[in-house]
Structures are given as C-alpha cells and as structure tokens.
XYZ file of C-alpha atoms in Angstrom:
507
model
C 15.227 15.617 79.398
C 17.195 12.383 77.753
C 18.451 11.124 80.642
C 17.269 7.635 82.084
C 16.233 7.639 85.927
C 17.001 4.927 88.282
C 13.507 3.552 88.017
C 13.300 3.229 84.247
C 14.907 0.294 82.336
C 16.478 0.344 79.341
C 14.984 -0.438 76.213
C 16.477 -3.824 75.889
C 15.935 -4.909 79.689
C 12.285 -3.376 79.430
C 10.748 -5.591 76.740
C 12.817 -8.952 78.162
C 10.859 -8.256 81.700
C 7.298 -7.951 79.572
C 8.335 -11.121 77.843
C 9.382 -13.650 80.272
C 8.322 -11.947 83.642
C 4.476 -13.462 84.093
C 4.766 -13.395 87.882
C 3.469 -9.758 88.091
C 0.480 -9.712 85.605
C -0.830 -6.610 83.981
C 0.338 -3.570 86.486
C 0.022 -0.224 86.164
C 2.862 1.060 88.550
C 6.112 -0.673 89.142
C 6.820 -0.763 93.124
C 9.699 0.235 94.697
C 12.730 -1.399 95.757
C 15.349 -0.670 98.635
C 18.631 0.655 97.316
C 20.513 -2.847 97.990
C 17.810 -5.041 95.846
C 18.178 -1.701 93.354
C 21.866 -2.044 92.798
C 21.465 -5.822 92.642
C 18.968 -5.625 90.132
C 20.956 -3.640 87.969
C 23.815 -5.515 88.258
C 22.085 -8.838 86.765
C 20.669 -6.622 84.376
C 23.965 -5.359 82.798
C 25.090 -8.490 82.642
C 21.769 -10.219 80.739
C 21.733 -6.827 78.704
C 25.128 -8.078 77.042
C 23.149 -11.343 75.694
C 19.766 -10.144 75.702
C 19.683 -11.512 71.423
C 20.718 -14.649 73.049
C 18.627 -15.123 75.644
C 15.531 -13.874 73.570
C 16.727 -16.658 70.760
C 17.579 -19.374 73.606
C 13.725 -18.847 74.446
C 12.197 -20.585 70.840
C 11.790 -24.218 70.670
C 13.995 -26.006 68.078
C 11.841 -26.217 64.737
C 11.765 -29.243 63.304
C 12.958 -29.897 59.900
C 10.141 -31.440 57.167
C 10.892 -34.607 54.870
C 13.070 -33.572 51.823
C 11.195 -33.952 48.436
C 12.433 -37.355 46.701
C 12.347 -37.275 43.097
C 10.501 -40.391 41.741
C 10.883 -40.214 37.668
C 14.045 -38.857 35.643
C 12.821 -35.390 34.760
C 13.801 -33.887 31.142
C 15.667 -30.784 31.424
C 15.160 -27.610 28.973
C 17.794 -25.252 28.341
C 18.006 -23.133 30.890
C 16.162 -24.735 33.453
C 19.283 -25.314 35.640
C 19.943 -21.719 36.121
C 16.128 -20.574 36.641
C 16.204 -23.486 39.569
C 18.764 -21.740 41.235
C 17.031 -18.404 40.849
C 14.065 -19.945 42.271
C 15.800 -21.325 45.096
C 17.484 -18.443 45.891
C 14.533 -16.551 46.226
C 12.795 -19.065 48.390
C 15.510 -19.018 50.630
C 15.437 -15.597 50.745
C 12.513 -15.835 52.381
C 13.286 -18.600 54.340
C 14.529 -18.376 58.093
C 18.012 -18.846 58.720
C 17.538 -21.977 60.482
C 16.082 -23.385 56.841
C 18.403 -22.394 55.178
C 20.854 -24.463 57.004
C 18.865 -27.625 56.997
C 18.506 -27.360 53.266
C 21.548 -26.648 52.643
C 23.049 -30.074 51.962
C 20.318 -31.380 50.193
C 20.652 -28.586 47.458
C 23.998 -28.923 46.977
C 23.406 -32.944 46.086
C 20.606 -31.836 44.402
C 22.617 -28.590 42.243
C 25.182 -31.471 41.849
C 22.929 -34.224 40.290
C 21.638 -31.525 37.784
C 24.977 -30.562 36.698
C 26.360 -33.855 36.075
C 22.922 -34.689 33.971
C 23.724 -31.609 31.568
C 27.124 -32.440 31.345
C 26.072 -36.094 30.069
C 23.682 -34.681 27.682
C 25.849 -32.150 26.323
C 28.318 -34.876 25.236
C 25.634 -36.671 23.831
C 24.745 -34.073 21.535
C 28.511 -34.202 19.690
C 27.408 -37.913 18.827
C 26.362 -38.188 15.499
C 23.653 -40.838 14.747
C 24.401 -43.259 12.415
C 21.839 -45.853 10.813
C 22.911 -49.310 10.781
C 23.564 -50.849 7.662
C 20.543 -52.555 6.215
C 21.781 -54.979 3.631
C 20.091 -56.850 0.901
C 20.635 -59.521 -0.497
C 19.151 -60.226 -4.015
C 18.878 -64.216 -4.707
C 18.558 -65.688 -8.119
C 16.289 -68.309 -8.942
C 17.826 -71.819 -10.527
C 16.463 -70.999 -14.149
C 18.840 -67.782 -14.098
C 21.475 -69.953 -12.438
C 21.898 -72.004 -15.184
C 21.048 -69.340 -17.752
C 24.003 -67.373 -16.020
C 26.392 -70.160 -15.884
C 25.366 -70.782 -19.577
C 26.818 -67.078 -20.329
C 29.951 -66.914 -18.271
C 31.649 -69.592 -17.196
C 35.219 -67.630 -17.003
C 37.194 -68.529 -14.061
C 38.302 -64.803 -14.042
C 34.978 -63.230 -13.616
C 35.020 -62.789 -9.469
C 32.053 -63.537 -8.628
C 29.756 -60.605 -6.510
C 27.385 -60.800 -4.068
C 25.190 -57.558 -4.258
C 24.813 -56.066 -1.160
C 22.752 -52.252 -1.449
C 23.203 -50.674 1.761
C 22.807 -47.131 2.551
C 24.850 -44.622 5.187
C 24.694 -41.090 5.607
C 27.791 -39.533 7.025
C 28.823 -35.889 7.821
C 30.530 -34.314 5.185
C 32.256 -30.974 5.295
C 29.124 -29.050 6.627
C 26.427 -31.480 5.078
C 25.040 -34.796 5.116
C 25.932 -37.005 2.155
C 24.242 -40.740 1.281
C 26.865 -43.231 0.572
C 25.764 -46.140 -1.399
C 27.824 -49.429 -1.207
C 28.427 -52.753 -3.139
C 30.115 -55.630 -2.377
C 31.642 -58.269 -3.042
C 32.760 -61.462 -2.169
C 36.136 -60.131 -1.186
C 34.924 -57.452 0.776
C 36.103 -55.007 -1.763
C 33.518 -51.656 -1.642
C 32.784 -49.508 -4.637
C 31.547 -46.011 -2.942
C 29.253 -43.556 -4.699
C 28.093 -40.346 -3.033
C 25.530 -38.149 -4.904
C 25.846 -34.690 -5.125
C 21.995 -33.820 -4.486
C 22.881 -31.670 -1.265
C 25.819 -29.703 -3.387
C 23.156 -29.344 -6.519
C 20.837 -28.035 -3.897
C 23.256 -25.548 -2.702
C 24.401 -24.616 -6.581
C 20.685 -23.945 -7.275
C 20.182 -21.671 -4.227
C 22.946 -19.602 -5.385
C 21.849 -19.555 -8.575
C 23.487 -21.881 -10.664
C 21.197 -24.243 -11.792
C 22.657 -24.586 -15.498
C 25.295 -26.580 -14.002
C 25.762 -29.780 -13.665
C 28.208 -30.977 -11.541
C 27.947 -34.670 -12.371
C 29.197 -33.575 -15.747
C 32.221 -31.832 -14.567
C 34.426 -34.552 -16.285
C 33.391 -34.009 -19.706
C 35.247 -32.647 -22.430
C 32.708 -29.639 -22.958
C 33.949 -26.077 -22.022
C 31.483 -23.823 -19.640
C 30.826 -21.661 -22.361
C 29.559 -23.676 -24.630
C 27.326 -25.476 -22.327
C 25.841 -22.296 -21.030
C 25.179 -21.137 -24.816
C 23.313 -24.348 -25.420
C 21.521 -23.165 -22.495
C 20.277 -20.068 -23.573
C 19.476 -21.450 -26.951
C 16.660 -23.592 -25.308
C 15.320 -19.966 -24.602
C 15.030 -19.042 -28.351
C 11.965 -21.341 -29.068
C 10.163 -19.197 -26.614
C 10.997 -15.543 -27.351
C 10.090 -17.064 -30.880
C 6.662 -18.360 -29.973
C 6.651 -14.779 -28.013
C 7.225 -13.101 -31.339
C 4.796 -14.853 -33.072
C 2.046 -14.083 -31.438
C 2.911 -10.273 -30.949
C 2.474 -9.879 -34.853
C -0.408 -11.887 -34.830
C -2.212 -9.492 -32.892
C -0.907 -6.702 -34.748
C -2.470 -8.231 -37.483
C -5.919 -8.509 -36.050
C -5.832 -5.082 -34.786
C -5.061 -3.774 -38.312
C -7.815 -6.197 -39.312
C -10.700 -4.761 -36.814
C -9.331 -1.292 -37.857
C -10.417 -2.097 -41.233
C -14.112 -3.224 -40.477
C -14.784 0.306 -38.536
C -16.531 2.617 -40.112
C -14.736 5.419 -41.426
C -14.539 8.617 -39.488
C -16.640 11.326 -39.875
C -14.656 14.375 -40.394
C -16.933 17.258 -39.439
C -16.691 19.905 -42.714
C -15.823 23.007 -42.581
C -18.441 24.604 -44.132
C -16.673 28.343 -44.139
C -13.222 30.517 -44.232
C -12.005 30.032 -40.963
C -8.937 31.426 -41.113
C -11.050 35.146 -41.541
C -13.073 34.819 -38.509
C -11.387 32.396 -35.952
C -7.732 33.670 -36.617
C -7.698 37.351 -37.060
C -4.847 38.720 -35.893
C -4.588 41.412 -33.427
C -3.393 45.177 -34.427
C -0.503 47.127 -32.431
C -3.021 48.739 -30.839
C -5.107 45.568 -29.407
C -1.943 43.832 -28.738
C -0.554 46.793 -26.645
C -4.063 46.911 -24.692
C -3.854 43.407 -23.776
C -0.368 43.751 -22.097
C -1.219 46.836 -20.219
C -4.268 44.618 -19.170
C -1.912 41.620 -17.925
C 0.346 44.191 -16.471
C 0.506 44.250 -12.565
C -0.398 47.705 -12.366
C -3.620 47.172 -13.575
C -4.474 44.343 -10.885
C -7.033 46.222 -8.351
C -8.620 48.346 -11.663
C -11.790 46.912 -12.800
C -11.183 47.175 -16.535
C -14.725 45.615 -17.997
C -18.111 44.916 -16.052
C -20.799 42.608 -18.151
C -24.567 43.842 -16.960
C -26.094 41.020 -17.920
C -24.194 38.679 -15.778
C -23.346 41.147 -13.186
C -19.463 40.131 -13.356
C -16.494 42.786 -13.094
C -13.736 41.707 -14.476
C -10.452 43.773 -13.004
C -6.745 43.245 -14.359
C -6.590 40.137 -10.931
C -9.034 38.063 -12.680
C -7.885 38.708 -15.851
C -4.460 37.684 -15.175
C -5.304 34.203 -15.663
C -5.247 34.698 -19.201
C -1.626 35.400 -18.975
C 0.861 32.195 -20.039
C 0.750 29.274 -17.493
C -1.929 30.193 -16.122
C -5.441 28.579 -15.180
C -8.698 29.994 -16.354
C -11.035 30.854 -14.002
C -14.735 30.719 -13.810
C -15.401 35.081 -14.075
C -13.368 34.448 -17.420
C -14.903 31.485 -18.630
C -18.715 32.983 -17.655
C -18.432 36.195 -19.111
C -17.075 34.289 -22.509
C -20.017 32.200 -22.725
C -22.150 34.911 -22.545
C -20.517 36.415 -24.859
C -20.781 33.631 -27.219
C -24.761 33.987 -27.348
C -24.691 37.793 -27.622
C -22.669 36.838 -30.996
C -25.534 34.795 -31.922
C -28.178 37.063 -31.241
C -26.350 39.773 -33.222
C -26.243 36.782 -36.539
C -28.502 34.414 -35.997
C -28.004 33.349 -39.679
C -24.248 32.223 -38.887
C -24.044 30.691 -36.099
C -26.323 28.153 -34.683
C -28.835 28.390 -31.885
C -27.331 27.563 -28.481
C -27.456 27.768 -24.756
C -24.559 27.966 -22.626
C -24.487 27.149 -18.622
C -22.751 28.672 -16.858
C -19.259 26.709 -14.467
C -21.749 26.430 -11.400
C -24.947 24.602 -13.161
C -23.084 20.893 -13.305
C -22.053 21.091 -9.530
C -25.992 22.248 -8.667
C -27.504 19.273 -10.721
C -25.285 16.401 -9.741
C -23.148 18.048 -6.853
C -22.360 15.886 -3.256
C -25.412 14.880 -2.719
C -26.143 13.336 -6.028
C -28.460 14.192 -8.498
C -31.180 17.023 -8.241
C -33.397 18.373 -11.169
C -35.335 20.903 -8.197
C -32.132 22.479 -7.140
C -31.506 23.459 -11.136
C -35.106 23.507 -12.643
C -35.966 27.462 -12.877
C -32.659 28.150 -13.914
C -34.041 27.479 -17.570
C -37.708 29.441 -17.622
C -39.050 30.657 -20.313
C -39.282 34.098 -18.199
C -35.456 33.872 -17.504
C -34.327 32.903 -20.963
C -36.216 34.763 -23.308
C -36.481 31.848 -25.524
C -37.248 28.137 -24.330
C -34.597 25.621 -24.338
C -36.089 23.052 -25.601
C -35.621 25.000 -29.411
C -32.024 25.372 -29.067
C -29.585 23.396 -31.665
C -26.694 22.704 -28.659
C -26.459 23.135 -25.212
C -23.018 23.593 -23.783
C -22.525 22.388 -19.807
C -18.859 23.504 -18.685
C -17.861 20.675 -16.703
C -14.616 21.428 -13.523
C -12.771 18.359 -12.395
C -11.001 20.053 -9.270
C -8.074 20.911 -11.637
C -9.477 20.327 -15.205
C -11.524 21.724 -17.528
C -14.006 20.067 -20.029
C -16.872 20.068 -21.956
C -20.136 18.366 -22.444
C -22.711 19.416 -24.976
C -26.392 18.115 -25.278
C -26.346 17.743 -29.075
C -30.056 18.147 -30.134
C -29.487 18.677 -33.824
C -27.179 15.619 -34.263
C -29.239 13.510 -31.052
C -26.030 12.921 -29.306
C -24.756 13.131 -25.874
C -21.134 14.735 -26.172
C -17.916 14.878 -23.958
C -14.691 16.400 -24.945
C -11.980 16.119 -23.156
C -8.501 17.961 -24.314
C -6.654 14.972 -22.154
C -8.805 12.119 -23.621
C -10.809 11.167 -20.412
C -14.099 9.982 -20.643
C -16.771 10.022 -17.426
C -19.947 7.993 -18.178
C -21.256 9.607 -14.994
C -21.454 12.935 -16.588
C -23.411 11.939 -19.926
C -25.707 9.646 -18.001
C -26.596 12.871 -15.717
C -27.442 15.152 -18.865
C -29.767 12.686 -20.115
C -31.894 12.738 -17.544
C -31.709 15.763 -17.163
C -32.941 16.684 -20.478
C -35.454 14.221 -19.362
C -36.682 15.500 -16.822
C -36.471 19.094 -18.321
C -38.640 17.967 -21.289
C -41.619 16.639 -19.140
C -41.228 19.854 -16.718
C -41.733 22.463 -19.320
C -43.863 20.745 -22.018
C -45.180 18.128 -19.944
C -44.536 15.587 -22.612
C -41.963 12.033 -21.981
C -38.934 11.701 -25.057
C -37.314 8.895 -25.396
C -33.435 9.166 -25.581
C -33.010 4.915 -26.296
C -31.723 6.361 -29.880
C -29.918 8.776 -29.261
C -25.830 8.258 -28.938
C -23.590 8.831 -26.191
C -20.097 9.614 -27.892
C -16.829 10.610 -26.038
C -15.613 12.560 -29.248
C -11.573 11.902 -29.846
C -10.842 13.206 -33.244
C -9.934 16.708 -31.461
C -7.239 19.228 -30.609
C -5.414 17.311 -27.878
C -3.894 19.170 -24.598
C 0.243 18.806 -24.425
C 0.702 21.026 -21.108
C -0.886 21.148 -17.502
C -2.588 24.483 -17.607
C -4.082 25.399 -21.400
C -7.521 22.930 -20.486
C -9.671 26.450 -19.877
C -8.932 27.545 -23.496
C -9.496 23.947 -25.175
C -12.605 24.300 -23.169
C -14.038 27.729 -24.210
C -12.719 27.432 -27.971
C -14.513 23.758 -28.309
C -17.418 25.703 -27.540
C -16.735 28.446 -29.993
C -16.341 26.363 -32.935
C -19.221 23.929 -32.147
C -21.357 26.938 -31.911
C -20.238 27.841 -35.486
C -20.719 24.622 -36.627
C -17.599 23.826 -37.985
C -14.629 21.604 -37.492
C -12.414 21.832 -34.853
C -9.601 22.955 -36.783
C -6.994 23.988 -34.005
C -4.072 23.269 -31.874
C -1.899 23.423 -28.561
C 0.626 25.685 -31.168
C -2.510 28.183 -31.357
C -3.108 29.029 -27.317
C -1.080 31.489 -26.967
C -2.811 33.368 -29.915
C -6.801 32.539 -28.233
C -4.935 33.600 -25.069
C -4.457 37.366 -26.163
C -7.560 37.134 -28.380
C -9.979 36.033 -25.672
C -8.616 39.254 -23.705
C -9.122 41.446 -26.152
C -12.825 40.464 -26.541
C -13.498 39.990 -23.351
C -12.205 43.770 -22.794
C -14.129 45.109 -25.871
C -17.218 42.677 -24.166
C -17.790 41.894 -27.479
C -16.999 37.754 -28.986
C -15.523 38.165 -32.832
C-alpha cells in the first residue's frame, strides 16, 4: 500500500517538475518511458533530490536592498527608549526574511552603537552639578560721601573694602546651601551660609521652637523652651475668660425664665399609687411570670377582645420590653377606673399602640384611614368632651407618650429619654382639627394653644423600663396629679401592673 512505483516521483522531485518543467503544459497522464531513459531519469533525479532546497532557492532573483533611513535632527532620548528600540527591532526582524536581516544588519549595529554612546554622554552629564556664575556688584559712592567718608576715617589702618555681594549655591551634605560672599581689596572672603534649608528640615520634624542661629548663646534648652510655652499662657487665659463669661450669662438667662410650674399634688398618693402588694398577690404574680404558665391564657378582656396568657405577660418580668397586648389592655383599664369614679379621676380617652401608625403611618398623614375610630356610636361618649386624650406613640424600640391636653390647651410629649419629635405634635393638631370639623362641623383655632415637650419628669436610666414610664405617665396624668415617681420605683409598677392586669381591674 506505501510503497512508491516506478512511475511515481517522490514528493520532492514531483513539485520541482510542476515548478520549472513548462514544456509539457497542463496533462492529465504522464507518458511512458523505455527502461534506459527510466533509469536515466532517476539517476539525475537522485542526484537534484540531494539539493532540491538549493535549486528551488537558486531559482529567486536577488532582492534588492532599499535606502537606509538617515537621521536628519539629534533626537532626545527618554529613559528607556534604547531598550524598547531593540524590542522593536527585534520584532521587525522577526518578521523579516533572512536575506533582510543580513542587509540590515550592519546598519543596526552603527545605529545600536550611536545610541549607546549618546546615553553614556548624558549619563555623565547628569553627575555635573550646575553652578551659577558669580554675579557681582559693585556699589559706587558718590563724591559728597567721598569726602564725608574721608572726613570720618582717615586711619591708614582701616583696609579699605570693595563690596562685592555675590551669591553661589553649592551642594552640601544632602542639600543645597546659598553662600553669600564679600570682598575685599585683598581678595580676602568672609563666607556666610544660612541655615533656611536645615530650619526647614527642623520644622518638618517638629522642632520649630528652635533656633539654630542661636545655638551660641549662653541660654540652656530648657529655659528657652519654658519661655516658649509661656507665650501659650495669654491664650488659655483669654480661653478662660471667656468660658466664665458665658457661665455667667447662662446663669443670667436662667434668671429671666419664668419659674417652673410644679404640677400639685392635689391628693395622698402614697395610698393609691403605691400600695403594696400582699403575700398572696405577690405569690400570684410569680406563678404568672413562671415558665410553666407560658401557653395558659390566664386573663381575657371582652371589651378589647385580648387574651392575655403567661407568653405575653412575661414581658412584665425584669429586662424586659412591654408589649402592645400589655400596654392595650392597661389603657383600657385606665378608663374602666374612670367610669367606676368619675369624681376622681378626670375624663379621658386613651388610643390604643396602633392609632398613631394609622394616622401618620408610611404614607403620611390620613384623617380617613382613622376617622370612625372615634364615633359617637363606638365611644359611648363624644371625644370632643374629654379633659385628655392619651396617643401611645412606638419608635421601633421606644416607648412614649403624647397627650392632647384640652383642659390645659396644650399639645404634650413626654419622653422618659428626653427626645422631642415636632413631627408628632404637629400631626395631633391637625388631627384634632380635622376631628373637630368632622363631628361638629365647626373650624377651632389651635394659634393659642402651646406645644410643650414637658422635661420636669421621671427620667429613664436603663434600655428597657420606657413601656412602664409610658403607661404610668398616663396613669398619673389621668389622676391629675404630679408625676411623683422614679426609675427606683419600676420594679414595684412592674409586679403591680401584673397584678391588675390579672385581677382586669386598674387600682
């Protein structure tokens, strides 16, 4: 199968007949020789098969050589140039024929040669340091100061000197120094070099109270760097100064307010607001808070609809955060307390935790989404009569309280961490607004009534007791007394509000 007849050529011999043979033309068939003119053939072709590379390269005319590039203009050198040159080169003449290569060659090398000997020169340039020539001048007296000179000193001894001011800068030790120069008419040369480049360097490392041009003087360091810091006294005086004089007009405004209004307390508080617990309550209230007691529903209100089962009421335990079944049923307990003694306790309306975020929730403010929440059909009483109107108000992780203080016309916000949120008060006003003209159909003007961000209160000093300053601000204020309390008594309103709101009755 792989083996060549007599009548086929070889690969080499086949390709050198369809190059150079043209006597023939295009045939299909090759004709057939005698066995002499066979063996002769072969014979010639063995020997051109040997230089067949040859004889196919003898075929291709010499190619002549094109004119060298001449350079016509010295040409300014970058670092780095050289070697990206050569690169360049190197990949041209990759992809050059050898026959260019060769022609090129010497021209190249002169040219590689020229470049190397111009960075050579130009690196030994660079070690030169330039030097400005001396620019001297020379300072000529008039004849009036002539003879006004002579008239002062006319001591042989005195040499007499020309003033020549020249200027030099010279390498120095890692910097450049300016040498200044006089002289005179014996070519003697009094040299002073300033020390601005070393007082740069001292204030860049931070040791600018030094003065190095006073380095021969008799002071010590430490007394010139106290008489530094004493130039600093003058100000932290001037500093003082002025801190006590506005401590002094602070105390002064403090004296033109008005005094504050401490609310009275009109009753015995200490009989109704801190009664404490029996054996028996206390021992209820911790079998309440127990886990055991956790999936029982211990207390269901009917009016609100809410069960209340040892889960939810663990949040009254210590360190823990009120939530809104707690703080709901509470309120409503509140105003069953005043419909049991309407004589004691003044006549209120509490929201419940989900009326602020339906008025003014995401989308802003909306009276519709809130407006038959207070009917007179809902109520039983019309909300316009009431004395106070409490509005729970959640913060994502706070508690507070806003009241719509018709008895006092006020706008109220208390806050057991001292915030204020103008947002909030602005919101109940029109609200009440808008609730007015609704239900009696009438306008009221609220231009005199106050918005106050009450701060004489019981203060919050943990993370997690804001849902009992909340419900107890509303507890007082619906008694109409002070709000006589603090973070000492939470643990006490903790159990209490337990008990009640297990007994569903509000003490």
């Amino acid at each position: 199968m792989g083996a060549l007849t007599s009548n086929r050529k070889r690969g080499d011999d086949y390709f050198k007949n369809l190059l150079f043979d043209q006597s023939h033309g295009h045939i299909s068939k090759k004709p057939k020789l005698s066995a002499s003119m066979s063996q002769t053939k072969e014979d010639t072709n063995r020997a051109a098969a040997a230089n067949s590379f040859a004889a196919r390269i003898a075929q291709y005319p010499d190619r002549k050589l094109g004119f060298p590039r001449k350079v016509h203009a010295p040409v300014n050198h970058r670092f780095g140039s050289s070697s990206s040159k050569n690169t360049v080169s190197a990949a041209v003449g990759s992809r050059e024929s050898p026959s260019d290569q060769m022609g090129k060659f010497s021209f190249l090398s002169r040219l590689l040669n020229l470049e190397k000997l111009k960075d050579s020169a130009f690196r030994s340039i660079r070690h030169i340091i330039p030097v400005k020539q001396k620019e001297k001048e020379v300072i000529e007296l008039d004849s009036s100061e002539d003879q006004d000179c002579d008239a002062v000193s006319d001591d042989s001894s005195i040499e007499e000197v020309e003033i020549v001011d020249s200027q030099e800068r010279r390498w120095n030790g890692g910097e450049w120094v300016v040498e200044k120069e006089v002289r005179s008419l014996d070519s003697s040369v009094v040299t002073d070099v300033s020390n601005a480049a070393k007082v740069d360097d001292l204030k860049n490392n931070g040791l600018s109270l030094l003065d190095r041009m006073t380095d021969d003087s008799e002071v010590p360091l430490y007394k010139r760097w106290y008489d530094n810091t004493k130039k600093s006294d003058a100000k932290l005086a001037h500093i003082s100064f002025n801190i006590d004089l506005q401590e002094k007009r602070a105390q002064g405004l403090q004296l033109l307010r008005p005094p504050k209004k401490e609310e009275p307390i009109k009753k015995d508080v200490t009989e109704e607001c801190f009664v404490p617990l029996t054996r028996d309550e206390k021992d209820e209230v911790s079998r309440a808070l127990s886990n055991s007691y956790r999936r029982k529903v211990l207390a269901t209100h009917v009016n609100s609809g809410i069960d209340i089962s040892g889960e939810i009421l663990q949040c009254l335990r210590p360190g823990a955060w009120l939530n809104d079944e707690v703080i709901n049923v509470y309120l409503e307990l509140l105003k069953e307390r005043e419909n049991r003694a309407p004589e004691k306790f003044l006549k209120c309306h509490f929201f419940n935790t989900f009326f602020y975020k339906k008025l003014n929730g995401r989308g802003g403010y909306n009276f519709q989404s809130v407006r038959r929440w207070t009917t007179q059909r809902k109520l039983g009483y019309s909300l316009l009569e009431c004395d106070k109107i409490f509005v729970p108000i959640h913060k994502e992780v706070h508690w507070c309280l806003a009241v719509i203080n018709k008895k006092d016309e006020k706008f109220q916000y208390l806050d057991s961490l001292g915030g204020h949120d103008y947002q909030v008060l602005n919101a109940l006003a029109k609200y009440f607004m808008d609730e007015v003209k609704d239900k009696s159909g009438k306008d009221i003007d609220l231009n005199s009534w106050e918005k106050e961000f009450v701060t004489e209160l019981p203060e919050q000093l943990n993370g997690f007791d804001c849902g009992v300053f909340m419900i107890k601000y509303a507890d007082f204020y619906s008694r109409d007394i002070g709000l006589c309390f603090s973070q000492d008594d939470m643990p006490y309103f903790r159990q209490r509000t337990a008990k009640e709101i297990l007994k569903l009755r509000a003490d």
